[in-house]
Coordinates of C-alpha atoms and ligand atoms in Angstrom, one line a residue:
M149 CA 35.7 136.8 -1.8
S150 CA 39.1 137.7 -3.3
E151 CA 42.4 137.6 -1.4
Q152 CA 42.5 141.4 -1.9
E153 CA 39.1 141.8 -0.3
N154 CA 40.1 139.5 2.6
K155 CA 43.2 141.7 3.2
E156 CA 41.0 144.8 3.0
G157 CA 39.1 143.6 6.1
E158 CA 42.2 143.2 8.2
G159 CA 42.4 145.6 11.2
Q160 CA 38.9 146.9 10.5
Q161 CA 35.9 146.7 12.8
E162 CA 32.9 144.8 11.8
L163 CA 29.8 146.6 10.5
V164 CA 26.3 145.2 10.5
L165 CA 23.5 146.7 8.4
A166 CA 19.9 146.0 9.1
L167 CA 17.5 145.7 6.1
S168 CA 14.0 144.4 5.6
K169 CA 13.2 142.0 2.8
G170 CA 11.4 143.3 -0.2
R171 CA 11.4 146.8 -1.5
I172 CA 13.9 148.2 1.1
F173 CA 16.4 145.4 0.4
D174 CA 15.9 145.7 -3.3
E175 CA 16.2 149.5 -3.4
T176 CA 19.2 149.5 -1.1
I177 CA 21.2 147.2 -3.3
P178 CA 22.2 149.9 -5.8
L179 CA 23.3 152.2 -2.9
L180 CA 25.5 149.4 -1.5
K181 CA 26.9 148.8 -4.9
A182 CA 27.9 152.4 -5.1
A183 CA 29.8 151.8 -1.9
G184 CA 31.5 148.8 -3.4
I185 CA 29.4 146.3 -1.4
E186 CA 27.7 143.3 -2.8
V187 CA 25.4 141.1 -0.8
L188 CA 26.3 137.5 -1.6
E189 CA 23.0 135.8 -0.9
D190 CA 19.4 136.6 -1.9
P191 CA 17.1 136.9 1.1
E192 CA 14.1 135.8 -1.1
T193 CA 15.7 132.4 -1.6
S194 CA 18.0 132.0 1.4
R195 CA 16.7 131.1 4.8
K196 CA 19.7 132.8 6.4
L197 CA 19.1 136.0 8.4
I198 CA 22.8 137.1 8.4
L199 CA 24.0 137.6 4.9
P200 CA 27.7 137.9 3.9
T201 CA 28.9 140.5 1.6
N202 CA 32.0 140.8 -0.6
K203 CA 33.5 142.9 2.2
P204 CA 34.7 140.5 4.9
K205 CA 33.8 142.9 7.7
V206 CA 30.4 144.0 6.4
R207 CA 27.3 141.9 7.0
V208 CA 23.6 142.4 6.4
I209 CA 20.9 141.2 8.8
I210 CA 17.4 140.7 7.6
V211 CA 14.7 141.9 10.0
R212 CA 11.1 143.1 9.9
A213 CA 10.8 146.6 8.6
T214 CA 9.3 147.8 11.9
D215 CA 12.2 146.2 13.9
V216 CA 15.0 148.0 12.0
P217 CA 15.0 151.0 14.5
T218 CA 15.2 148.6 17.5
Y219 CA 18.2 146.7 16.2
V220 CA 20.0 150.0 15.5
Q221 CA 19.0 151.6 18.8
Y222 CA 20.5 148.7 20.8
G223 CA 23.6 148.5 18.6
A224 CA 22.8 145.0 17.4
A225 CA 23.1 146.7 14.0
D226 CA 25.4 149.6 13.4
F227 CA 23.0 151.1 10.8
G228 CA 19.8 150.3 9.0
V229 CA 17.3 151.5 6.4
A230 CA 13.8 152.3 7.5
G231 CA 10.8 154.3 6.1
K232 CA 9.9 157.7 7.6
D233 CA 6.5 156.0 8.5
V234 CA 8.3 153.4 10.6
L235 CA 10.7 155.9 12.2
Q236 CA 7.8 158.1 13.3
E237 CA 5.9 155.2 14.9
S238 CA 9.0 153.7 16.5
G239 CA 9.8 154.7 20.1
A240 CA 13.5 154.1 19.4
T241 CA 15.8 156.7 20.8
G242 CA 19.4 157.8 20.1
L243 CA 19.2 157.2 16.4
Y244 CA 21.1 159.4 14.1
Q245 CA 19.4 160.0 10.7
P246 CA 22.1 161.4 8.4
I247 CA 20.6 160.6 5.0
D248 CA 17.3 160.6 3.3
L249 CA 18.0 157.8 0.8
Q250 CA 15.1 158.8 -1.5
I251 CA 14.1 155.1 -1.9
A252 CA 10.8 153.3 -1.2
R253 CA 9.0 156.5 -2.1
C254 CA 5.2 156.7 -1.4
H255 CA 2.9 159.0 0.6
M256 CA 0.7 158.6 3.6
A257 CA -3.0 159.4 3.0
V258 CA -6.5 159.3 4.4
A259 CA -8.8 157.1 2.4
V260 CA -12.5 156.3 2.6
R261 CA -15.0 154.0 0.8
K262 CA -16.2 155.4 -2.4
G263 CA -19.4 157.3 -1.7
F264 CA -18.5 158.2 1.9
D265 CA -18.9 162.0 2.3
Y266 CA -15.7 162.7 4.2
E267 CA -15.9 166.5 3.9
A268 CA -19.4 166.5 5.3
A269 CA -18.4 164.3 8.2
V270 CA -15.4 166.6 9.0
R271 CA -17.7 169.7 8.7
R272 CA -20.2 168.4 11.2
G273 CA -17.3 167.3 13.5
A274 CA -18.4 163.6 13.4
R275 CA -16.3 161.3 15.7
L276 CA -14.6 159.3 13.0
R277 CA -13.2 155.8 13.4
V278 CA -9.8 155.6 11.9
A279 CA -8.0 152.3 11.2
S280 CA -4.3 152.4 10.8
K281 CA -0.9 150.9 11.4
Y282 CA 0.4 154.5 11.8
V283 CA -1.4 155.5 15.0
H284 CA 0.9 158.3 15.9
A285 CA 0.8 159.9 12.5
A286 CA -2.9 159.5 12.3
R287 CA -3.5 160.9 15.8
E288 CA -1.4 163.9 14.9
H289 CA -3.1 164.5 11.6
F290 CA -6.6 164.6 13.1
A291 CA -5.5 166.5 16.1
K292 CA -4.2 169.3 13.8
K293 CA -7.6 169.4 12.1
G294 CA -9.2 169.7 15.6
L295 CA -11.2 166.4 15.1
H296 CA -11.8 163.9 17.8
V297 CA -11.3 160.4 16.4
D298 CA -11.1 156.8 17.7
I299 CA -8.0 155.1 16.4
I300 CA -8.0 151.4 15.8
K301 CA -4.6 149.9 15.5
L302 CA -4.1 147.4 12.7
Y303 CA -1.0 145.6 11.5
G304 CA -1.8 145.3 7.8
S305 CA -4.6 145.1 5.1
M306 CA -6.0 148.4 6.3
E307 CA -8.0 148.7 3.1
L308 CA -10.4 146.1 4.4
A309 CA -11.5 148.1 7.5
P310 CA -13.9 150.5 5.8
L311 CA -15.3 147.7 3.6
V312 CA -16.4 145.6 6.5
G313 CA -17.5 148.4 8.8
L314 CA -14.5 148.3 11.2
S315 CA -13.7 152.0 10.5
D316 CA -14.9 155.1 8.6
V317 CA -11.5 156.0 7.2
I318 CA -8.0 154.5 7.0
V319 CA -4.6 156.1 7.1
D320 CA -2.3 154.1 4.9
L321 CA 0.6 154.4 2.4
V322 CA -0.2 154.9 -1.2
S323 CA 2.1 154.6 -4.2
T324 CA 0.4 153.7 -7.5
G325 CA -3.1 153.9 -5.9
N326 CA -3.8 150.5 -7.3
T327 CA -4.6 148.9 -3.9
L328 CA -7.1 151.7 -3.0
K329 CA -8.7 151.3 -6.5
A330 CA -9.0 147.6 -6.3
N331 CA -10.8 147.9 -3.0
N332 CA -13.2 150.7 -4.0
L333 CA -11.6 153.3 -1.8
V334 CA -10.6 156.9 -2.6
E335 CA -7.9 159.1 -1.2
V336 CA -9.3 162.2 0.4
E337 CA -6.3 163.8 2.1
R338 CA -2.6 163.6 1.5
I339 CA -0.8 163.6 4.9
Q340 CA 2.9 163.5 4.1
E341 CA 5.5 162.2 1.6
I342 CA 7.4 159.1 2.7
T343 CA 10.9 157.9 1.8
S344 CA 13.4 155.7 3.5
R345 CA 16.2 156.9 5.6
L346 CA 19.5 155.6 6.8
V347 CA 19.5 155.3 10.6
V348 CA 22.8 155.0 12.5
N349 CA 23.6 154.0 16.0
Q350 CA 25.3 156.9 17.6
A351 CA 28.0 154.9 19.5
S352 CA 28.9 153.0 16.2
L353 CA 29.3 156.3 14.5
K354 CA 31.8 157.4 17.0
L355 CA 33.6 154.1 17.5
K356 CA 33.6 152.9 13.9
R357 CA 33.8 156.2 12.0
K358 CA 36.7 155.1 9.9
E359 CA 34.8 152.1 8.6
M360 CA 31.5 153.8 8.3
Q361 CA 32.4 157.2 6.8
P362 CA 33.1 156.0 3.2
I363 CA 29.9 154.0 3.1
L364 CA 27.9 157.0 4.4
E365 CA 29.5 159.2 1.7
A366 CA 28.8 156.7 -1.1
F367 CA 25.1 156.4 0.1
K368 CA 24.9 160.2 0.2
Q369 CA 26.2 160.6 -3.3
A370 CA 24.0 157.8 -4.7
S371 CA 20.9 159.1 -3.0
V372 CA 21.5 162.6 -4.5
A373 CA 21.8 160.9 -7.8
Q374 CA 18.4 159.1 -7.2
E375 CA 16.7 162.4 -6.4
S376 CA 18.0 164.3 -9.4
P377 CA 19.6 162.0 -12.0
E378 CA 21.0 165.0 -13.9
K379 CA 23.3 165.8 -10.9
A380 CA 24.8 162.3 -11.1
Ligands
ATP1328 P1 6.3 144.9 8.3 O1 6.8 143.7 7.5 O2 7.2 145.2 9.5 O3 4.8 145.0 8.6 P2 5.9 146.4 5.9 O4 5.1 145.3 5.4 O5 5.3 147.8 5.9 O6 6.6 146.2 7.3 P3 7.4 146.8 3.5 O7 6.1 146.5 2.8 O8 8.6 146.0 3.0 O9 7.3 146.5 5.0 O10 7.6 148.3 3.4 C1 8.8 148.9 3.9 C2 8.8 150.4 3.7 O11 8.6 150.8 2.3 C3 7.6 151.1 4.5 O12 7.9 151.3 5.8 C4 7.4 152.3 3.6 O13 8.3 153.3 4.1 C5 7.7 151.9 2.2 N1 6.5 151.5 1.4 C6 5.5 150.8 1.9 N2 4.6 150.6 0.9 C7 5.1 151.2 -0.2 C8 4.7 151.3 -1.6 N3 3.5 150.8 -2.0 N4 5.5 151.9 -2.4 C9 6.7 152.4 -2.0 N5 7.1 152.3 -0.8 C10 6.4 151.7 0.1
PRP1329 C1 1.6 149.0 0.9 C2 0.5 149.8 1.5 C3 -0.6 149.7 0.5 C4 0.1 149.5 -0.8 C5 0.0 150.8 -1.6 O1 1.4 147.7 1.1 O2 0.2 149.4 2.8 O3 -1.4 148.6 0.8 O4 1.5 149.3 -0.5 O5 0.6 150.6 -2.8 P1 -0.1 151.0 -4.2 O6 -0.7 152.4 -4.0 O7 1.0 151.0 -5.2 O8 -1.1 150.0 -4.4 P2 2.5 146.6 0.8 O9 2.6 146.3 -0.6 O10 3.8 146.9 1.5 O11 1.9 145.3 1.5 P3 1.9 145.0 3.1 O12 1.4 146.2 3.8 O13 1.0 143.8 3.1 O14 3.3 144.7 3.4

């Protein structure tokens, strides 16, 4: 950290950004860079959960993807990045969602074992067993279709459920479709598009506006550029 950067921090309030390891961290790095922030340690190799940045008053904390809204709700982090899927399932309140960052893009879908006649099951109003990590989204989707379903909450590896008879269908995230294909499953309904959003603690936004505003602006610009590179 240069003397200049150290001086920059003087008189500023501290900002904490919550990120999860993996794709969210990796895809947020270019946005941070656009805001002049560089994370000084790699969470894949460091065991540290609080990572310094080149800005003395900005730190990144590494949490589970599903825990990001909780850290931000309680103000343990001033802001964080979380998928629309995670935000929909989270009971966290008082979060401000100012920016769709257009990162970690995928979609939520209904999938079944190859050969399972989903359309016929829906037509005859069969009571389907649905395995998913996304129980709220799944319940809402089937309720809209007027179908009664039994939802089985899972925490991962949803693709396995129809293969071993745990469920008839799954609701999961799909990007390339490779995971479905590798497990002999097919997508039968696209539920919604998913991207990750910046979530901000409302009190932090009021109390630390001066420190936060330039970062939010840079994120906004960089995410517009991600969405339509010709506008950059
Ligand atoms: P947790 O560790 O809490 O169980 P997770 O394993 O879902 O969470 P990640 O796999 O890092 O965490 O996913 C983080 C976010 O990235 C998800 O909430 C979703 O919005 C998005 N995402 C998930 N899978 C994909 C994918 N295959 N392609 C693109 N984005 C994805
Ligand atoms: C996600 C999702 C699917 C897979 C889809 O899992 O739950 O399993 O990605 O991606 P694809 O269509 O490109 O194959 P992830 O990689 O996050 O693994 P995890 O759920 O075990 O964290």
